[in-house]
PDB file of C-alpha atoms and ligand atoms in Angstrom:
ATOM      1  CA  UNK B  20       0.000   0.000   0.000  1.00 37.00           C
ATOM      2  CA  UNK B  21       1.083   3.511  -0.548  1.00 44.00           C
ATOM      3  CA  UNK B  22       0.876   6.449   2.449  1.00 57.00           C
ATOM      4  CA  UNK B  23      -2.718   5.792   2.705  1.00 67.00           C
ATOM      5  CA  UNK B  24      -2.412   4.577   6.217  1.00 77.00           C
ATOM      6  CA  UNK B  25      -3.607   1.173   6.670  1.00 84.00           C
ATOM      7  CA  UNK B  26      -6.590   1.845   9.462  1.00 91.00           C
ATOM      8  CA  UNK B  27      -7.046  -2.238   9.917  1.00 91.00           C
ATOM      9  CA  UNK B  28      -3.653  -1.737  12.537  1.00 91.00           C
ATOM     10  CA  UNK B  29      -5.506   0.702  15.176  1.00 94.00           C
ATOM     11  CA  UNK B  30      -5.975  -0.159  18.245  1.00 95.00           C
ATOM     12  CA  UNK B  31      -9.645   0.118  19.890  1.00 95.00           C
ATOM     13  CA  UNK B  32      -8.913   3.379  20.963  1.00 96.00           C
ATOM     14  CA  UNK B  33      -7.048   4.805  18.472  1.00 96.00           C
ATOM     15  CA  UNK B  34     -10.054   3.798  16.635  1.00 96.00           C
ATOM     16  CA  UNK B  35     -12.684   6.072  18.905  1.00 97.00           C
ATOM     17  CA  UNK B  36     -10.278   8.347  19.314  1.00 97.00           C
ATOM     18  CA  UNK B  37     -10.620   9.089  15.264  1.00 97.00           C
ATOM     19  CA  UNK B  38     -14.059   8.185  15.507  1.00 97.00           C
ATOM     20  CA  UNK B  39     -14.942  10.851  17.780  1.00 98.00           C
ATOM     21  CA  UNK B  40     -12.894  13.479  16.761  1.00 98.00           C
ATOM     22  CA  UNK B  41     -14.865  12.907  13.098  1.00 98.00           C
ATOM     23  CA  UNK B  42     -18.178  12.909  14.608  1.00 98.00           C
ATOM     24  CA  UNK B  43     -17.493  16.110  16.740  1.00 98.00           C
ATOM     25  CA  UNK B  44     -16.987  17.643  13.219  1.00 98.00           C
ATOM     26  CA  UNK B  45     -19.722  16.831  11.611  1.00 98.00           C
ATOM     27  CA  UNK B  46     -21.811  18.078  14.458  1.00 98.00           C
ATOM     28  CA  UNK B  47     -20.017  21.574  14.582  1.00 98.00           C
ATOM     29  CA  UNK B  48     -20.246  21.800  10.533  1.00 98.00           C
ATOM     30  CA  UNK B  49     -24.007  20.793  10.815  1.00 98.00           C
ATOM     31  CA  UNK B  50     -24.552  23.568  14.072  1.00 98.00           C
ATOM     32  CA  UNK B  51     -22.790  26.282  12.332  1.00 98.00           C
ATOM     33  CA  UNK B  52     -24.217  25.621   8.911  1.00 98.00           C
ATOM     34  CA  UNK B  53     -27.768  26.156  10.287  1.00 98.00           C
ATOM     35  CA  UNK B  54     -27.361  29.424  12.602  1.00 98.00           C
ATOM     36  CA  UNK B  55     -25.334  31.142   9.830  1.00 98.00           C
ATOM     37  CA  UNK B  56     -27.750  30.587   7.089  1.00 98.00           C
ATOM     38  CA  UNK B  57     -30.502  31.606  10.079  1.00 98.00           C
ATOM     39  CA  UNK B  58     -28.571  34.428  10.818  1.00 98.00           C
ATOM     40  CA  UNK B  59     -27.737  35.991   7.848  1.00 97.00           C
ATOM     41  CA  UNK B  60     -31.016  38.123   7.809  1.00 96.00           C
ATOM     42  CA  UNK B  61     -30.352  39.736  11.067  1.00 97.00           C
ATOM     43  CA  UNK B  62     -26.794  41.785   9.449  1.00 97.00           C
ATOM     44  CA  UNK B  63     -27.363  45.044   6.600  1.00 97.00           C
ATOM     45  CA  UNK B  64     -27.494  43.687   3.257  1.00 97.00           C
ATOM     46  CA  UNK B  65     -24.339  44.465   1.739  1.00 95.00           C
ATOM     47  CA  UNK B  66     -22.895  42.137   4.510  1.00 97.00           C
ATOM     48  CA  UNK B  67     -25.141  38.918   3.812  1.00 97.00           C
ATOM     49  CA  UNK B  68     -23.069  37.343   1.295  1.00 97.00           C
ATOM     50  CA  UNK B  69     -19.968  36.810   3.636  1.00 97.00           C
ATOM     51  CA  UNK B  70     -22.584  34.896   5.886  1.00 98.00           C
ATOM     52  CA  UNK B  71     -24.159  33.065   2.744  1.00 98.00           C
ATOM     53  CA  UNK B  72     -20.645  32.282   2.121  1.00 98.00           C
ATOM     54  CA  UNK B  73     -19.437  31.497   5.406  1.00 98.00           C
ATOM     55  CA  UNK B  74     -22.562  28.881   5.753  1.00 98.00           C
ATOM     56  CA  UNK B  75     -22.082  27.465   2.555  1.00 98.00           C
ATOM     57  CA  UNK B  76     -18.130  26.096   3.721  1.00 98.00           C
ATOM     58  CA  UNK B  77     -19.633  24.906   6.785  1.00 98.00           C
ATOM     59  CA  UNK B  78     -22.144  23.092   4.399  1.00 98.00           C
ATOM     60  CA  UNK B  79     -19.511  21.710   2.036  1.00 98.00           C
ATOM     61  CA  UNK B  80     -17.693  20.448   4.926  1.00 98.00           C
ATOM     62  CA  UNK B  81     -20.620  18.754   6.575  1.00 98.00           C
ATOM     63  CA  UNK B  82     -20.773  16.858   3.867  1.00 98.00           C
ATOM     64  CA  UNK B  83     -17.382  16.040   3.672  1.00 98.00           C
ATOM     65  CA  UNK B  84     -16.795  15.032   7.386  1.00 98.00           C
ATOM     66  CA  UNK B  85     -19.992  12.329   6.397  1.00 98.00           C
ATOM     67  CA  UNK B  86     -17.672  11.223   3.431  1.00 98.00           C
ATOM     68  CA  UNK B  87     -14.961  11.133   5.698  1.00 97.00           C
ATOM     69  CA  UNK B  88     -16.524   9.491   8.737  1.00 97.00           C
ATOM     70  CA  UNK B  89     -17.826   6.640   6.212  1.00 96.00           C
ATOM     71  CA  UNK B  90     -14.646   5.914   4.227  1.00 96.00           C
ATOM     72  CA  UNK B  91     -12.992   5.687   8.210  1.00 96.00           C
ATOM     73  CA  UNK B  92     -15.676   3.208   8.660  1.00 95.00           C
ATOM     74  CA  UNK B  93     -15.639   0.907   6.214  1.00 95.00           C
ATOM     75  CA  UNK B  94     -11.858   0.895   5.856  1.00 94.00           C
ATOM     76  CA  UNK B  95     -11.575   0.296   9.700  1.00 92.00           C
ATOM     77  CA  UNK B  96     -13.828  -2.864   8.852  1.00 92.00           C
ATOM     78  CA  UNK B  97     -11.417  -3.901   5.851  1.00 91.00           C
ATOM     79  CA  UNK B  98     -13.393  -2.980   3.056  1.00 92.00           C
ATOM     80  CA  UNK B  99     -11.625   0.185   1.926  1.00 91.00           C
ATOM     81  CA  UNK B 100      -8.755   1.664   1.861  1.00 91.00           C
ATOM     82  CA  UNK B 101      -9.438   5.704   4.088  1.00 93.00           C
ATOM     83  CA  UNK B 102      -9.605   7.962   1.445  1.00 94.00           C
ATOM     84  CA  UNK B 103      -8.017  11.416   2.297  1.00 93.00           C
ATOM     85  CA  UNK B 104      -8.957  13.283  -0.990  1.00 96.00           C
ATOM     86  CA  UNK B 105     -12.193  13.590   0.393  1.00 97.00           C
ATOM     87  CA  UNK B 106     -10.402  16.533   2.855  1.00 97.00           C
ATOM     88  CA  UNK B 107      -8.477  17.935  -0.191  1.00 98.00           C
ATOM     89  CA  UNK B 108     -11.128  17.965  -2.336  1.00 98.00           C
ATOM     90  CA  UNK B 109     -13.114  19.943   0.985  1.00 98.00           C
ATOM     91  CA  UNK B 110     -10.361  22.241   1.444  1.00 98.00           C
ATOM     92  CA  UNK B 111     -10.016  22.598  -2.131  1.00 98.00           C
ATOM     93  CA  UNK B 112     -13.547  24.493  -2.047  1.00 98.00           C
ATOM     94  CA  UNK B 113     -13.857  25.551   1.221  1.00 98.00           C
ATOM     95  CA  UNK B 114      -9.964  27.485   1.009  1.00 98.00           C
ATOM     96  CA  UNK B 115     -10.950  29.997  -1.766  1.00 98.00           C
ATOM     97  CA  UNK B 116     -14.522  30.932  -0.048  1.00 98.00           C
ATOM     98  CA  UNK B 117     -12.503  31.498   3.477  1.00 97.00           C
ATOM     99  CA  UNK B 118     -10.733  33.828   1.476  1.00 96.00           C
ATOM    100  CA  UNK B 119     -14.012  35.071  -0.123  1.00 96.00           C
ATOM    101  CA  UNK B 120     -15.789  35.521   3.224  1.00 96.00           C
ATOM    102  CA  UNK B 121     -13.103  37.304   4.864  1.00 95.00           C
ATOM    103  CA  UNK B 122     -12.567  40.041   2.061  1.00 94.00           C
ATOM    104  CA  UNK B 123     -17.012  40.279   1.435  1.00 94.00           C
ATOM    105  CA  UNK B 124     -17.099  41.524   5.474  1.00 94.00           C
ATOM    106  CA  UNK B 125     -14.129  44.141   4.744  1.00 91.00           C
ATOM    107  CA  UNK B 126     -16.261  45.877   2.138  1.00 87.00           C
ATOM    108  CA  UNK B 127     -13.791  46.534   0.239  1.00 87.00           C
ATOM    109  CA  UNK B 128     -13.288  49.454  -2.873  1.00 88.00           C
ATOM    110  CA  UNK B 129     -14.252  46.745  -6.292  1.00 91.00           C
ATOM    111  CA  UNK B 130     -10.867  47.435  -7.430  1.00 92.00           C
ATOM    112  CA  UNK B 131      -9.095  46.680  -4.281  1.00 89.00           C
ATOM    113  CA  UNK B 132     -11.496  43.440  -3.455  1.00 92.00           C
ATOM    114  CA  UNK B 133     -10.977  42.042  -7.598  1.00 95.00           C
ATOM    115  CA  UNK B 134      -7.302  42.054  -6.904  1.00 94.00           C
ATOM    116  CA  UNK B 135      -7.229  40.278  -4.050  1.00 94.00           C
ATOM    117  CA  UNK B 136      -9.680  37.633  -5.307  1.00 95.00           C
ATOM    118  CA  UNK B 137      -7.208  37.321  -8.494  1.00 96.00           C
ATOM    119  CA  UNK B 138      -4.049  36.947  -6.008  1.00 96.00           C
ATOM    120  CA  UNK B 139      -5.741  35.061  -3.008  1.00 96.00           C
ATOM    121  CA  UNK B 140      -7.819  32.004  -5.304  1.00 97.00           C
ATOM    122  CA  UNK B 141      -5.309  30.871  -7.617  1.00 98.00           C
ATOM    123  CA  UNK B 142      -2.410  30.645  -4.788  1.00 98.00           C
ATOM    124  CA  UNK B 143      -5.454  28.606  -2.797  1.00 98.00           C
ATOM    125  CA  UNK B 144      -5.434  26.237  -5.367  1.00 98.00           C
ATOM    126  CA  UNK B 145      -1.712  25.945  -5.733  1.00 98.00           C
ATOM    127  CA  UNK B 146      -1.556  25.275  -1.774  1.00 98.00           C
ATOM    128  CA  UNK B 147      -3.389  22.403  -1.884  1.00 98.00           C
ATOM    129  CA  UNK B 148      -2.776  20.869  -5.082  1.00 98.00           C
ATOM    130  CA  UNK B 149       0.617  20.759  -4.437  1.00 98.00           C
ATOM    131  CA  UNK B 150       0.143  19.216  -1.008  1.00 98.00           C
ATOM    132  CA  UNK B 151      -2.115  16.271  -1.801  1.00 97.00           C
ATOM    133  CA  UNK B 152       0.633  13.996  -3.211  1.00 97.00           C
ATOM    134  CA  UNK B 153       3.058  14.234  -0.585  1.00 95.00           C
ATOM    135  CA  UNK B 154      -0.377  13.562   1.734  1.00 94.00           C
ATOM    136  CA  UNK B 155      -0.485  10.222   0.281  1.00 93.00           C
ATOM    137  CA  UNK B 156       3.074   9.753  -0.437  1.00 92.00           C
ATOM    138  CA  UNK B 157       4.746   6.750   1.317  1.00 87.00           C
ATOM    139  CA  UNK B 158       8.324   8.302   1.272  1.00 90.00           C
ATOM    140  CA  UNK B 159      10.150  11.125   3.739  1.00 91.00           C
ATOM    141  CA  UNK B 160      11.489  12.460   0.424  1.00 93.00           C
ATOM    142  CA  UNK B 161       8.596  13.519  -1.687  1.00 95.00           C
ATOM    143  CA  UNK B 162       6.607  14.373   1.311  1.00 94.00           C
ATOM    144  CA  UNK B 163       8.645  16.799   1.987  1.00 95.00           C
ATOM    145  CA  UNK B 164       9.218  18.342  -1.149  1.00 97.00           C
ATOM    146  CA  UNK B 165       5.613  18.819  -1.947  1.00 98.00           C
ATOM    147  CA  UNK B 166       5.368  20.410   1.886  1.00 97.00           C
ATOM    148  CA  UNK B 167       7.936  22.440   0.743  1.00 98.00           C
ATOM    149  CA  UNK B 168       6.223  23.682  -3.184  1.00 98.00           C
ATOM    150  CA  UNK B 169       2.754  24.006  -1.259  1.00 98.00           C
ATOM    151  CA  UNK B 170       4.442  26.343   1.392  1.00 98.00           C
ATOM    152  CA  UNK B 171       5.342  28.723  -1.076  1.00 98.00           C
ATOM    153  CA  UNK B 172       1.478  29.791  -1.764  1.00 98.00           C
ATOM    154  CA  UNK B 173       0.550  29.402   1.908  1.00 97.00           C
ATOM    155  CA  UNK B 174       3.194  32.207   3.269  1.00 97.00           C
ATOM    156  CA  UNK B 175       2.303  34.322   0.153  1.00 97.00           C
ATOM    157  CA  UNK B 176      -1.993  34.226   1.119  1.00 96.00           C
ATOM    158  CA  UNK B 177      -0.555  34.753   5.080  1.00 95.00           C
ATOM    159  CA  UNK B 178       1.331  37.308   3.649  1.00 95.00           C
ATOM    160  CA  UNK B 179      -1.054  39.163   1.709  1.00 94.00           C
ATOM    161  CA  UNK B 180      -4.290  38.192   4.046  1.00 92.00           C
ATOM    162  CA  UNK B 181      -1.981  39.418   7.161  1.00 91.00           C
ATOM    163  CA  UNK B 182      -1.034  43.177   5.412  1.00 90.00           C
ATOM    164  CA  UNK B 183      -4.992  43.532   3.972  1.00 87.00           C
ATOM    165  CA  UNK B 184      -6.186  42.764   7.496  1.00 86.00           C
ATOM    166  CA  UNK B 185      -3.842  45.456   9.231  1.00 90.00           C
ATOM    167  CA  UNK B 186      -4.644  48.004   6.672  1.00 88.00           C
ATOM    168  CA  UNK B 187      -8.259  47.817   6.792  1.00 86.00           C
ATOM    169  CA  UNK B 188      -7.740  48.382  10.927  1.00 88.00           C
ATOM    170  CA  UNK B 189      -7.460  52.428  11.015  1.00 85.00           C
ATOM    171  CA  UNK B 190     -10.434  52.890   9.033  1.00 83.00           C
ATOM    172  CA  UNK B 191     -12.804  51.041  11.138  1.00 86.00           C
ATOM    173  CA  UNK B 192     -14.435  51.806  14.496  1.00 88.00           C
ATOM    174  CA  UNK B 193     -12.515  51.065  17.560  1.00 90.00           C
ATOM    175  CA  UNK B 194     -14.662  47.999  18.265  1.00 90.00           C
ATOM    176  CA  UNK B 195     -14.991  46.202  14.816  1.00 92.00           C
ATOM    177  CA  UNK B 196     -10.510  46.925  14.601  1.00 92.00           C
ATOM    178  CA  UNK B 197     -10.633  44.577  17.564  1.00 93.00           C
ATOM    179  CA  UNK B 198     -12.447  41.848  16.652  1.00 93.00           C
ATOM    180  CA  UNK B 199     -10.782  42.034  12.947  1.00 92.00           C
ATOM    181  CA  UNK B 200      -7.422  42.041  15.640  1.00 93.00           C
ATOM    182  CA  UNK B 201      -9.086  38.554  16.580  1.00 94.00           C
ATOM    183  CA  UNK B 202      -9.695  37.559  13.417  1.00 93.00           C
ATOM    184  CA  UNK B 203      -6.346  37.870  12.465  1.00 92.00           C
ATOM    185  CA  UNK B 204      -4.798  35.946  15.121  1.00 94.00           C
ATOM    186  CA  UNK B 205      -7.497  33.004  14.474  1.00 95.00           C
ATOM    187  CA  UNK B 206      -6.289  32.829  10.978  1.00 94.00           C
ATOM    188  CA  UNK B 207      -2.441  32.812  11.803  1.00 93.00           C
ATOM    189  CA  UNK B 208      -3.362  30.293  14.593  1.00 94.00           C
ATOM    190  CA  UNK B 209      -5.347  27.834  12.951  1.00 96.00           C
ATOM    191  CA  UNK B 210      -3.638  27.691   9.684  1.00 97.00           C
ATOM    192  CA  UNK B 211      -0.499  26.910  11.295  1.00 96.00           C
ATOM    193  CA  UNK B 212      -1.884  23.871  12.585  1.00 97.00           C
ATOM    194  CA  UNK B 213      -2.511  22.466   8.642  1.00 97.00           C
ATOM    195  CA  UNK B 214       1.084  21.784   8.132  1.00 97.00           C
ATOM    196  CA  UNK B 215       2.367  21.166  11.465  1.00 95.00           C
ATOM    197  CA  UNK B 216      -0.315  17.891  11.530  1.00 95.00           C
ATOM    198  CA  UNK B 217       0.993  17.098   8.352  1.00 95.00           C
ATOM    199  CA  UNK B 218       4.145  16.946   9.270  1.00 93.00           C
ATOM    200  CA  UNK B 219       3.752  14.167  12.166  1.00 90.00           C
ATOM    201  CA  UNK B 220       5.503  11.071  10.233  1.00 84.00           C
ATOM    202  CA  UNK B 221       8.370  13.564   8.885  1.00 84.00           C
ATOM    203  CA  UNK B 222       8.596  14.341  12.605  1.00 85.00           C
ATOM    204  CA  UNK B 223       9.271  10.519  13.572  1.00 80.00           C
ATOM    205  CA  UNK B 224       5.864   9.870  15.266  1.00 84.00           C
ATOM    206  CA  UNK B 225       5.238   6.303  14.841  1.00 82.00           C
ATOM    207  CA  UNK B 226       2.320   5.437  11.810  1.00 85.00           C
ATOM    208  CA  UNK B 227      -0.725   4.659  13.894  1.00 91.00           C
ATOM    209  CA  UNK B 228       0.305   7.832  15.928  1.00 92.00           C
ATOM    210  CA  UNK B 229       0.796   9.924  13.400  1.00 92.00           C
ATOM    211  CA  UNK B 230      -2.580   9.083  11.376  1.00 93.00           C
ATOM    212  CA  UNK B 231      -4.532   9.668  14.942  1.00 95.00           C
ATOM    213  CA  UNK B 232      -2.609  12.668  15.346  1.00 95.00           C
ATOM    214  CA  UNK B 233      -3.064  13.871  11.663  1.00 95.00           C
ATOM    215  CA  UNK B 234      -7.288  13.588  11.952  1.00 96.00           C
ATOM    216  CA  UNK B 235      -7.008  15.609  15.094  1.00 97.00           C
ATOM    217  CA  UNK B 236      -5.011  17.989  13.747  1.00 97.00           C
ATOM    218  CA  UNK B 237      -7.121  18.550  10.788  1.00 98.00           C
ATOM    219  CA  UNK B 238     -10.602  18.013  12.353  1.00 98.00           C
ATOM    220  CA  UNK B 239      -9.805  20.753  15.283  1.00 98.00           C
ATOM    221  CA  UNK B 240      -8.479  23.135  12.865  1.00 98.00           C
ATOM    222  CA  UNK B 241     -11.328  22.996  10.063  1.00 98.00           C
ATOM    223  CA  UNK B 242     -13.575  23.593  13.192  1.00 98.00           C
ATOM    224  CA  UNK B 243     -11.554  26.506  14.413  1.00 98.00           C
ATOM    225  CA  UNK B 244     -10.670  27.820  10.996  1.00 98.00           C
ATOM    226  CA  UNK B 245     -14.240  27.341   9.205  1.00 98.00           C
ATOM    227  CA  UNK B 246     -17.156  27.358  12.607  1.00 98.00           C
ATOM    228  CA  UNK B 247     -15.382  29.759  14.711  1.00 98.00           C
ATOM    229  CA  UNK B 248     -14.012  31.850  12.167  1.00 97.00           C
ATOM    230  CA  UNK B 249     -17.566  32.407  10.379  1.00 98.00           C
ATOM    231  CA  UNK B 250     -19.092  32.961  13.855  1.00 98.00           C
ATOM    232  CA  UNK B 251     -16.559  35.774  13.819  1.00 97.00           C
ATOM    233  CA  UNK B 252     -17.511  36.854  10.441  1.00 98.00           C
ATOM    234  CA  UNK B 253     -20.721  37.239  11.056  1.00 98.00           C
ATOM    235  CA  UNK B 254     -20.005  39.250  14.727  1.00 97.00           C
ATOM    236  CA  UNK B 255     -18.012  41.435  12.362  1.00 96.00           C
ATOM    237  CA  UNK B 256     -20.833  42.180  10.104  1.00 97.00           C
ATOM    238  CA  UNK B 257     -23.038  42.762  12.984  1.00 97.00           C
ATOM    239  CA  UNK B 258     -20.829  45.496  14.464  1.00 96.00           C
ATOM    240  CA  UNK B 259     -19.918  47.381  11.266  1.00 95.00           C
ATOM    241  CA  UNK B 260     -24.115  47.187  10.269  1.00 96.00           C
ATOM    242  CA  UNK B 261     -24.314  49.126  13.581  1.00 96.00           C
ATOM    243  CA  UNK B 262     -21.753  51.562  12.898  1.00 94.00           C
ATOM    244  CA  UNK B 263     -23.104  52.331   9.386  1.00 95.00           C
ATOM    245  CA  UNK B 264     -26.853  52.567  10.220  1.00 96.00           C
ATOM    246  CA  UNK B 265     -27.976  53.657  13.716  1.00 96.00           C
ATOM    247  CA  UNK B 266     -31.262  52.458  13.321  1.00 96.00           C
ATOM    248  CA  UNK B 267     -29.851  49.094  13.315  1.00 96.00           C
ATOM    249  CA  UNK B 268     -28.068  49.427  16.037  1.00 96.00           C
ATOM    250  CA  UNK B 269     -30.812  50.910  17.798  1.00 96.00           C
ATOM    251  CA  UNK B 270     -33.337  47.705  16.756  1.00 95.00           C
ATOM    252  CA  UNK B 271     -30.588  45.271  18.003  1.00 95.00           C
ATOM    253  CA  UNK B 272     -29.777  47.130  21.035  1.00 94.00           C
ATOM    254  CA  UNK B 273     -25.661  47.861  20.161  1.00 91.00           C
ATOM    255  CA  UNK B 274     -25.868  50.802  21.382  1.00 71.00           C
TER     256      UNK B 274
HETATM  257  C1  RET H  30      -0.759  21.266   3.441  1.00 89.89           C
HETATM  258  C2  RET H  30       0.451  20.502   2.896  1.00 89.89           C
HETATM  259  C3  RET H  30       1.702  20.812   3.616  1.00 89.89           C
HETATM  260  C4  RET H  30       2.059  22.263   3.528  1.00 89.89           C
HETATM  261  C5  RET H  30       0.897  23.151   3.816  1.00 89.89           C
HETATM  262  C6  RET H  30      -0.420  22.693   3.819  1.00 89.89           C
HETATM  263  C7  RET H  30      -1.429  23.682   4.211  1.00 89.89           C
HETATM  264  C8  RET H  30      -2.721  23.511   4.363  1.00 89.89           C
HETATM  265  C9  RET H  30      -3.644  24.503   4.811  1.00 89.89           C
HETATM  266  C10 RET H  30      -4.942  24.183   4.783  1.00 89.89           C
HETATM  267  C11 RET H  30      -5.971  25.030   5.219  1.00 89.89           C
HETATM  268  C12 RET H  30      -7.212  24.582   5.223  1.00 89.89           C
HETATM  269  C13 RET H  30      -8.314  25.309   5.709  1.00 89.89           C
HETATM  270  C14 RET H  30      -9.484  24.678   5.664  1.00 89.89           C
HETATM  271  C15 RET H  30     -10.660  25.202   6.196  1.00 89.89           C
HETATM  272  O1  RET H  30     -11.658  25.263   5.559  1.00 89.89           O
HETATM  273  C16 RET H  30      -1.764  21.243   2.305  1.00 89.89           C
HETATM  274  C17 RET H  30      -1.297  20.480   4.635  1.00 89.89           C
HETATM  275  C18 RET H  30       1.248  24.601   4.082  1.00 89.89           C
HETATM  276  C19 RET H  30      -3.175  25.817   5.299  1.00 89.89           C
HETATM  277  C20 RET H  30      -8.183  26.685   6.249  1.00 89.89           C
END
């Protein structure tokens, strides 16, 4: 067999321990999908669509975490081999309409937001692309060179997510600067975790260890990086509809 980690070789726990960890993520894609979509009503207009947006990743991934928890399944029971494209193939969507989200709740100028679209998507793409064959790559030696190529677009959308962030901080009210601050820091934290999890066999955990530690890795992050970041979204959108349109603020009591 190739890197596909053979799941047959877990111990009971190890097996729960993935089989929890899966199921917690479905339930937090499934809770978040429905109170965004729900919520997106209750924020001015010309916000809506980074909610819309935000619910729709935590839709795509709902589904996902079902194809995941069911591939787990039936190759725990010997009938197939885990398939990890499923996650690639969710972050291969879900990446680009993070990005989406985050720049729709900075209202941006249309010249300023097309650019960043045209920058931010493609690298996306690149990023995890290029990291999918060292994912299922048996060998030290290709993993790490296709770590290394899909690092290249990951520190260039930091990069250019990190300086759009900051900028966009003077020209906002004192409140929505801090929870853009927060916003910020949930990015750099939860992104970080991506490659670090995906670096557990290069870092001479054992194989069973390493594929527990991997779904962790992944399953905590896409719930940090896609439920609580949208929840932040959509606080965002709530504080800047109050600080464009007093009557709002007024009718939800913000001020
Ligand atoms: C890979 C391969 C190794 C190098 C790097 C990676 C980065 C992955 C990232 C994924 C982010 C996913 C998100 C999903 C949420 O919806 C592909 C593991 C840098 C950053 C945010």
């Amino acid at each position: 067999m190739d890197g596909i980690y053979d799941v047959t070789t877990l111990t009971a726990g190890q097996y729960s321990a993935v089989s929890n960890i899966l199921s917690f993520g479905f339930a937090s894609m499934l809770a978040t999908t429905i109170y965004l979509y729900l919520s997106q009503a209750r924020v001015l207009p010309k916000y809506r669509q980074a909610i819309v947006i935000s619910g729709t990743v935590t839709l795509i991934a709902l589904y996902h975490y079902w194809r995941i928890y069911d591939s787990f399944a039936a190759s725990h029971a010997g009938e197939a081999v885990f398939n990890e494209a499923y996650r690639y193939v969710d972050w291969l969507l879900t990446v680009p309409l993070l990005l989406l989200e985050t720049i729709a709740v900075l209202a941006l100028p249309a010249a300023n937001r097309k650019s960043l679209i045209a920058r931010l998507v493609p690298a996306s793409a690149a990023m995890i692309i290029l990291g999918y064959p060292g994912e299922v790559a048996a060998d030290m030696g290709p993993k790490m060179v296709w770590g290394a190529l899909s690092t290249i677009p990951f520190l260039y959308i930091l990069y250019v997510l990190f300086v759009e962030l900051t900028k966009s901080l003077d020209k906002q009210p004192a409140e929505v600067s801090a929870t853009v601050k927060r916003l910020r820091l949930l990015l750099i934290a939860t992104w970080g975790v991506y490659p670090i999890s995906y670096l557990m066999p290069v870092l001479g955990v054992d194989g069973a260890n390493a594929f527990v530690g991997r779904q962790i890795g992944y399953t905590v992050a896409d719930v940090l990086a896609k439920c609580l970041f949208g929840l932040t979204i959509y606080k965002i959108a709530r504080l800047k509809s109050a600080a464009d349109d007093a009557s709002y603020a007024s009718a939800e009591g913000m001020h």
